[in-house]
Coordinates of C-alpha atoms in Angstrom, one line a residue:
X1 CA -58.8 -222.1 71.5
X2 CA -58.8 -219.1 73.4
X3 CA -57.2 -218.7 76.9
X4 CA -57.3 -216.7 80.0
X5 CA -54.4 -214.5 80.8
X6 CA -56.1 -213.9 84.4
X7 CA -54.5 -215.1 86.9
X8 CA -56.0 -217.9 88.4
X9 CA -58.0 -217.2 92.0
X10 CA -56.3 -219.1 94.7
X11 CA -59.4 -219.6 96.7
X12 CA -61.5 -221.3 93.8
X13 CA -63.1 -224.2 95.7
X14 CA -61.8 -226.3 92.4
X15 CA -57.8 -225.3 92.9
X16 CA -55.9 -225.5 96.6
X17 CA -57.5 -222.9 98.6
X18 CA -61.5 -221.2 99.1
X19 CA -63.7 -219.2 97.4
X20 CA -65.8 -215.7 97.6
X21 CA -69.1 -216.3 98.5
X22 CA -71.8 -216.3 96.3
X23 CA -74.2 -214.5 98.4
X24 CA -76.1 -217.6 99.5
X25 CA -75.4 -219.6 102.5
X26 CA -75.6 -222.9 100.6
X27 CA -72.9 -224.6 103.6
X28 CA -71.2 -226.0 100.6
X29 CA -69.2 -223.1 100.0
X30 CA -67.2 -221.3 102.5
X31 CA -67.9 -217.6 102.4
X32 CA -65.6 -215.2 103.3
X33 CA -65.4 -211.7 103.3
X34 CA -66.9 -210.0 99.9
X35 CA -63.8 -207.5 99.8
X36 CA -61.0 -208.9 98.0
X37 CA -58.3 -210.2 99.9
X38 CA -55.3 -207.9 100.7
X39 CA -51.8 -209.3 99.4
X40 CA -50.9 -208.3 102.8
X41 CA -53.0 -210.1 104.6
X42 CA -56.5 -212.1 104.8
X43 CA -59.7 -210.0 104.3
X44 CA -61.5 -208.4 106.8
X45 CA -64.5 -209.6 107.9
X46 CA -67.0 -207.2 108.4
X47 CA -70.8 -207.0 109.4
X48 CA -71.8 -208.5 106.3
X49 CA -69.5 -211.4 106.2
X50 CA -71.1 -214.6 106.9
X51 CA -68.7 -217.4 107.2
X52 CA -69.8 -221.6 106.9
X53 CA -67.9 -224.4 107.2
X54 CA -67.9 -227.6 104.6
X55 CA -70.1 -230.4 105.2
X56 CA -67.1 -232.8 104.7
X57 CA -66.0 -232.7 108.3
X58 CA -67.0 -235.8 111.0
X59 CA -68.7 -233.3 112.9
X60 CA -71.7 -232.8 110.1
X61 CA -72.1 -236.3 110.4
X62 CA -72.7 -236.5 114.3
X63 CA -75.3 -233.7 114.1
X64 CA -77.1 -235.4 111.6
X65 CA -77.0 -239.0 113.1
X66 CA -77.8 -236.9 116.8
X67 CA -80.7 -234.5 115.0
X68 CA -82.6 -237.6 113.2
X69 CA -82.3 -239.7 116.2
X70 CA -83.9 -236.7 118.8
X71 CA -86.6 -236.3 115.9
X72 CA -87.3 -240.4 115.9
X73 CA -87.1 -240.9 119.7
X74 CA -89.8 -237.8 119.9
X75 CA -92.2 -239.4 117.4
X76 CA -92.3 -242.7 119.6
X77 CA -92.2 -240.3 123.1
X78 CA -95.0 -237.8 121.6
X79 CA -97.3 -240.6 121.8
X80 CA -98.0 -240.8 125.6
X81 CA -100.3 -237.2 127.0
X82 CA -98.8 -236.0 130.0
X83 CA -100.1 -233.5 132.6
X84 CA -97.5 -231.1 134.3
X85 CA -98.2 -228.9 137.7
X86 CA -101.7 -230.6 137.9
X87 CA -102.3 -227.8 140.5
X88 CA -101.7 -224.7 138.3
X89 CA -104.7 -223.0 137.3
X90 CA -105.1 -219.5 136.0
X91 CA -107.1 -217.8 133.5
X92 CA -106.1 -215.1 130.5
X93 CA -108.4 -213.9 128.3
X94 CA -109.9 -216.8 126.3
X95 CA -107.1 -219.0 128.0
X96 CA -108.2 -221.5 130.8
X97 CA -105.5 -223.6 132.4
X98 CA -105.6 -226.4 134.9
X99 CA -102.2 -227.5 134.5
X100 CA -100.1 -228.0 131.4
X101 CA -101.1 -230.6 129.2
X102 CA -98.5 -231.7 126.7
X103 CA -96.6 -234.9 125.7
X104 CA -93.9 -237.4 126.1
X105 CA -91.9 -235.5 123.8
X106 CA -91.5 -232.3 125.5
X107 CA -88.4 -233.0 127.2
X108 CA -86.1 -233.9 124.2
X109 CA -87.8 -232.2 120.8
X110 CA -86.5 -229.1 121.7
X111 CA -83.4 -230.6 121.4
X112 CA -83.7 -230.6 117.2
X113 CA -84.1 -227.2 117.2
X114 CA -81.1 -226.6 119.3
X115 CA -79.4 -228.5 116.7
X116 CA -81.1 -226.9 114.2
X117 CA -79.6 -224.1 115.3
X118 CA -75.9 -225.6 115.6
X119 CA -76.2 -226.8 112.2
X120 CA -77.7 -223.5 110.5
X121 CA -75.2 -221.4 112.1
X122 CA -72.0 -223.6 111.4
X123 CA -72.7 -224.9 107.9
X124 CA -75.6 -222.9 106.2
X125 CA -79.2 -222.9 105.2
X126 CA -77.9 -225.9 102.0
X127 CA -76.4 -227.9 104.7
X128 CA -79.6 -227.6 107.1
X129 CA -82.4 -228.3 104.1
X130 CA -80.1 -232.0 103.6
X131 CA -80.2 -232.8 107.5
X132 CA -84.2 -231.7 107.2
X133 CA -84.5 -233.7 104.3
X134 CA -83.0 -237.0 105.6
X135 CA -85.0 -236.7 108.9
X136 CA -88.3 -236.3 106.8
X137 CA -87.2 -239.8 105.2
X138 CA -86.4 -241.4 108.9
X139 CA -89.6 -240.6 109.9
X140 CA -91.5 -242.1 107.0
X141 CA -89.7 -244.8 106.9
X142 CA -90.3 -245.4 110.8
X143 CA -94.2 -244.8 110.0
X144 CA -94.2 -247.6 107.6
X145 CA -92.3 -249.7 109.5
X146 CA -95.0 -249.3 112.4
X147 CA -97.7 -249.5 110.4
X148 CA -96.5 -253.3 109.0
X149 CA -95.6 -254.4 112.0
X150 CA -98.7 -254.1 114.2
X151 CA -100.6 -255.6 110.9
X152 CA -98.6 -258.5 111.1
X153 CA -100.1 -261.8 112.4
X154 CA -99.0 -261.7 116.3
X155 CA -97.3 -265.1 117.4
X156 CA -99.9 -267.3 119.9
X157 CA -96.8 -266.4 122.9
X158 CA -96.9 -262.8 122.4
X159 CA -99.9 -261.2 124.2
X160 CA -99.0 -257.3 123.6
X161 CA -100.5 -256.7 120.8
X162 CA -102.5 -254.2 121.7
X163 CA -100.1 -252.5 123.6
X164 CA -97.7 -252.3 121.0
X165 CA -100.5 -251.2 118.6
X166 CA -101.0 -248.2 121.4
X167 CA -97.9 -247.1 121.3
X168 CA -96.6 -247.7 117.7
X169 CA -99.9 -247.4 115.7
X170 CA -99.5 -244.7 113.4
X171 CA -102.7 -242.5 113.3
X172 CA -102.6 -240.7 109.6
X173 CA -103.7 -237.3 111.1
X174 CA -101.0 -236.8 113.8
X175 CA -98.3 -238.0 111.4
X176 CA -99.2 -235.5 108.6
X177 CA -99.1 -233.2 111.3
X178 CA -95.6 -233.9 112.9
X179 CA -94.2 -234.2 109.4
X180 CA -95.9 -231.1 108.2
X181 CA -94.8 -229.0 111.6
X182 CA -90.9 -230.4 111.0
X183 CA -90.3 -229.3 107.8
X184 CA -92.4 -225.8 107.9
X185 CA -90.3 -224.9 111.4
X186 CA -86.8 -226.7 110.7
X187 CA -86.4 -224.6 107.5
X188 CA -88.0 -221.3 108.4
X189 CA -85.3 -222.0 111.4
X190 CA -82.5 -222.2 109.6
X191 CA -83.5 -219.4 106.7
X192 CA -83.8 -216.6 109.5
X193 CA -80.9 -217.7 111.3
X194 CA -79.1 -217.6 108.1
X195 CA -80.6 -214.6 107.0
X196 CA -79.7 -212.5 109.9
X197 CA -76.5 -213.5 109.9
X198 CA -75.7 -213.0 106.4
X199 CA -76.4 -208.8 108.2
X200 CA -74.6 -209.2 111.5
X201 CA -71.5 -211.6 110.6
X202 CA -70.1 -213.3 113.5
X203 CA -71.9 -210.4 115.9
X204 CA -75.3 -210.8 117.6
X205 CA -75.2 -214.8 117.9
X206 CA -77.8 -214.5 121.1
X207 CA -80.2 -212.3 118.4
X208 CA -80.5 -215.1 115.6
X209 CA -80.8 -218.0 117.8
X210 CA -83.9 -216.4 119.7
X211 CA -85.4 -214.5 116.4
X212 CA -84.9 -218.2 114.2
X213 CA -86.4 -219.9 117.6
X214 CA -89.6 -217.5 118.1
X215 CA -90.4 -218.2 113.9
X216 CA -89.5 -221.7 113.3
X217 CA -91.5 -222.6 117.0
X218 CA -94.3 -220.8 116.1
X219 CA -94.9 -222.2 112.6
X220 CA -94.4 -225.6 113.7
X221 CA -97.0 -225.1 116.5
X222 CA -99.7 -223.8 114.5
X223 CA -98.8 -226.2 111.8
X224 CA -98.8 -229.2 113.9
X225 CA -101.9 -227.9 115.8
X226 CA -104.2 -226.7 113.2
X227 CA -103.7 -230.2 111.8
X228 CA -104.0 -232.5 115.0
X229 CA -106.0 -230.8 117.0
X230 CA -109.6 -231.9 115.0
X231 CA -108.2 -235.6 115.4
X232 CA -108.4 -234.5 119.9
X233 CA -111.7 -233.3 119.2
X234 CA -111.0 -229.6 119.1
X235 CA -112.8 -227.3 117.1
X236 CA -110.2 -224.8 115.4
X237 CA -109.9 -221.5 116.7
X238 CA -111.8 -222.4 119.7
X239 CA -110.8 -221.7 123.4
X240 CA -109.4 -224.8 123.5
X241 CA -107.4 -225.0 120.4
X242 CA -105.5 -221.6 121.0
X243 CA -104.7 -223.1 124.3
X244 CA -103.2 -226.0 122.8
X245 CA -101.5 -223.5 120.3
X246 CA -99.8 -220.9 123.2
X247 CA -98.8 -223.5 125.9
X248 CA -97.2 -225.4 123.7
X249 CA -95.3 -222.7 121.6
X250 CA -94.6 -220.7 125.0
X251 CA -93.5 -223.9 126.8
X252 CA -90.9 -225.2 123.6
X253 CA -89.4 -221.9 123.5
X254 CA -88.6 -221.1 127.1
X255 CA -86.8 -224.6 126.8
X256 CA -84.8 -223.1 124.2
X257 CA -83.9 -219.8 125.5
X258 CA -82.8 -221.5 128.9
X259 CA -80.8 -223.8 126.9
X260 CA -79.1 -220.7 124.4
X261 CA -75.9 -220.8 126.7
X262 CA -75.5 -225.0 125.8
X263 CA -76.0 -223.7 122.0
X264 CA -73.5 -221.0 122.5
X265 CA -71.1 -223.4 124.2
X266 CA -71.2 -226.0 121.1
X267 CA -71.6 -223.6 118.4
X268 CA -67.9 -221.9 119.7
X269 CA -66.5 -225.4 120.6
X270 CA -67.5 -226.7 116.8
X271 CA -66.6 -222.7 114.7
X272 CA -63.0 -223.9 116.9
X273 CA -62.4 -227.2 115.8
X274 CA -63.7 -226.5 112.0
X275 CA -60.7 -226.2 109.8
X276 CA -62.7 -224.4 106.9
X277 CA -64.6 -222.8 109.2
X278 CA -61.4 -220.8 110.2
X279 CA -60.3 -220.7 106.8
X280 CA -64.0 -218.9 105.8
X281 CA -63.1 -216.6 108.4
X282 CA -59.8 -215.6 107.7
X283 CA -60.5 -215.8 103.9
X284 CA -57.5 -218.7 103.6
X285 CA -56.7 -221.7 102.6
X286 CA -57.9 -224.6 104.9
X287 CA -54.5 -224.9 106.6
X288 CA -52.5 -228.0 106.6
X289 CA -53.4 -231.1 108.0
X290 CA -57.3 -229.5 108.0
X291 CA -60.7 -230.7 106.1
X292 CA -60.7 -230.5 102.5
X293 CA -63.2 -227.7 101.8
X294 CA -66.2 -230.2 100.3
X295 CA -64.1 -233.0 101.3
X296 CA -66.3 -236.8 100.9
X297 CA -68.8 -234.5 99.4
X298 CA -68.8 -233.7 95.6
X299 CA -69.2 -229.6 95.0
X300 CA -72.9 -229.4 93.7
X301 CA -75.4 -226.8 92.4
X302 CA -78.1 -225.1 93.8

């Protein structure tokens, strides 16, 4: 049998300490600086040094547990059509508006993709595609559940069954259309916030969060609209349709850019309190008393 006389790497994420990155931001792996670390001192991290935490930490659960949640409580709030500043009306171009119609949903789905965000930037595109993942599986689960429930033989007391059918009937077209939106704009999302950063490092937070909004808004828009809006009785690419299309990607983006100094304030509070976080920073071992990098989680492939 033949062995190694290299000297074992201190940071292999299978020994006491971290890892160099592999060039992928798979939130598994801390990833420090690329340059080898000085013995005099952690590596520098530079423009091209893109640092994640572990997913073995209690706050990766609480994002998850928040994200699905927003994403559940907006597929039961999407539901009810609301009118906004009834007495707005202006016209631009082939746009006509006489107020802004949207949904119940408008005040917390932005939410996700703040979270979106918070997750991406923390723990890494891997990380984000599992929260994404388990949301899709919430929601279909919730749809079934809905669907059994108002086919079930109502009790001779209870006398809202056609309310509850209003409100939790699952219409084929508009769930296809949520799920479809979610998964297309969650993940492009988190790949160009991922992707940028993997180029600026720590620098030029307010740049990713905006650029990752604008794309992962706009495909879920026309996503989701392109698909519902036939079931409303729109014909696509009409008037009407890109109406439906810009309010509602202008409107759930302005939420988000009012909201980027809340994503800056958790983003910093969570990099603080993230032992490997640090640790991918400083190119160190998670110090002690911190988070096991991987910790609860087994180490996995691609």
């Amino acid at each position: 049998m033949t062995t190694s006389s290299q000297t074992p790497d201190p940071r292999d994420p299978h020994g006491p300490g971290l890892s160099e990155g592999t060039g992928r931001p798979d939130g598994i792996t801390p990833e420090p600086a690329r340059s080898p670390q000085s013995p005099t001192g952690p590596a520098p991290t530079g423009p091209a040094a893109a640092a994640f935490a572990t997913v073995g930490s209690p706050y990766f659960g609480y994002l998850i547990a928040l994200f699905v949640g927003v994403m559940l409580i907006s597929n039961v709030t999407g539901t009810k059509g609301v009118l906004l500043f009834p007495d707005l009306s202006f016209e631009v171009g082939f746009l006509s508006v006489e107020g802004l119609v949207t949904d119940g949903a408008f005040l917390l789905f932005p939410l996700a993709y703040v979270l979106g965000d918070v997750i991406s930037e923390v723990y890494g595109f891997r990380a984000m595609r599992r929260v994404v993942l388990a949301g899709f599986a919430v929601l279909a689960l919730a749809a079934l559940s809905f669907t059994a429930t108002v086919h079930l033989p109502a009790a001779p007391f209870y006398e809202n069954q056609d309310a509850f059918e209003a409100v939790a009937g699952v219409i084929p077209q508009f769930f296809l259309a949520g799920l479809a939106g979610y998964v297309v704009g969650e993940l492009l999302n988190s790949y160009v916030l991922v992707w940028m950063k993997r180029r600026t490092g720590e620098r030029s937070l307010w740049a990713r969060l905006l650029g990752s909004t604008v794309v992962g808004q706009l495909a879920d828009t026309m996503v989701f609209c392109t698909i519902a809006a036939p079931a409303l009785g729109m014909m696509l690419w009409s008037g009407d349709y890109w109406n439906y299309v810009v309010i509602g990607f202008v409107w759930k983006t302005l939420v988000e850019a009012v909201l980027l100094p809340v994503t800056y304030l958790v983003i910093g509070w969570i990099k603080r309190r993230e032992p490997s976080y640090q640790a991918a920073l400083a190119g160190t071992a998670v110090p002690a008393g911190g988070s096991a990098p991987g910790a609860g989680l087994p180490h996995s492939g691609a």
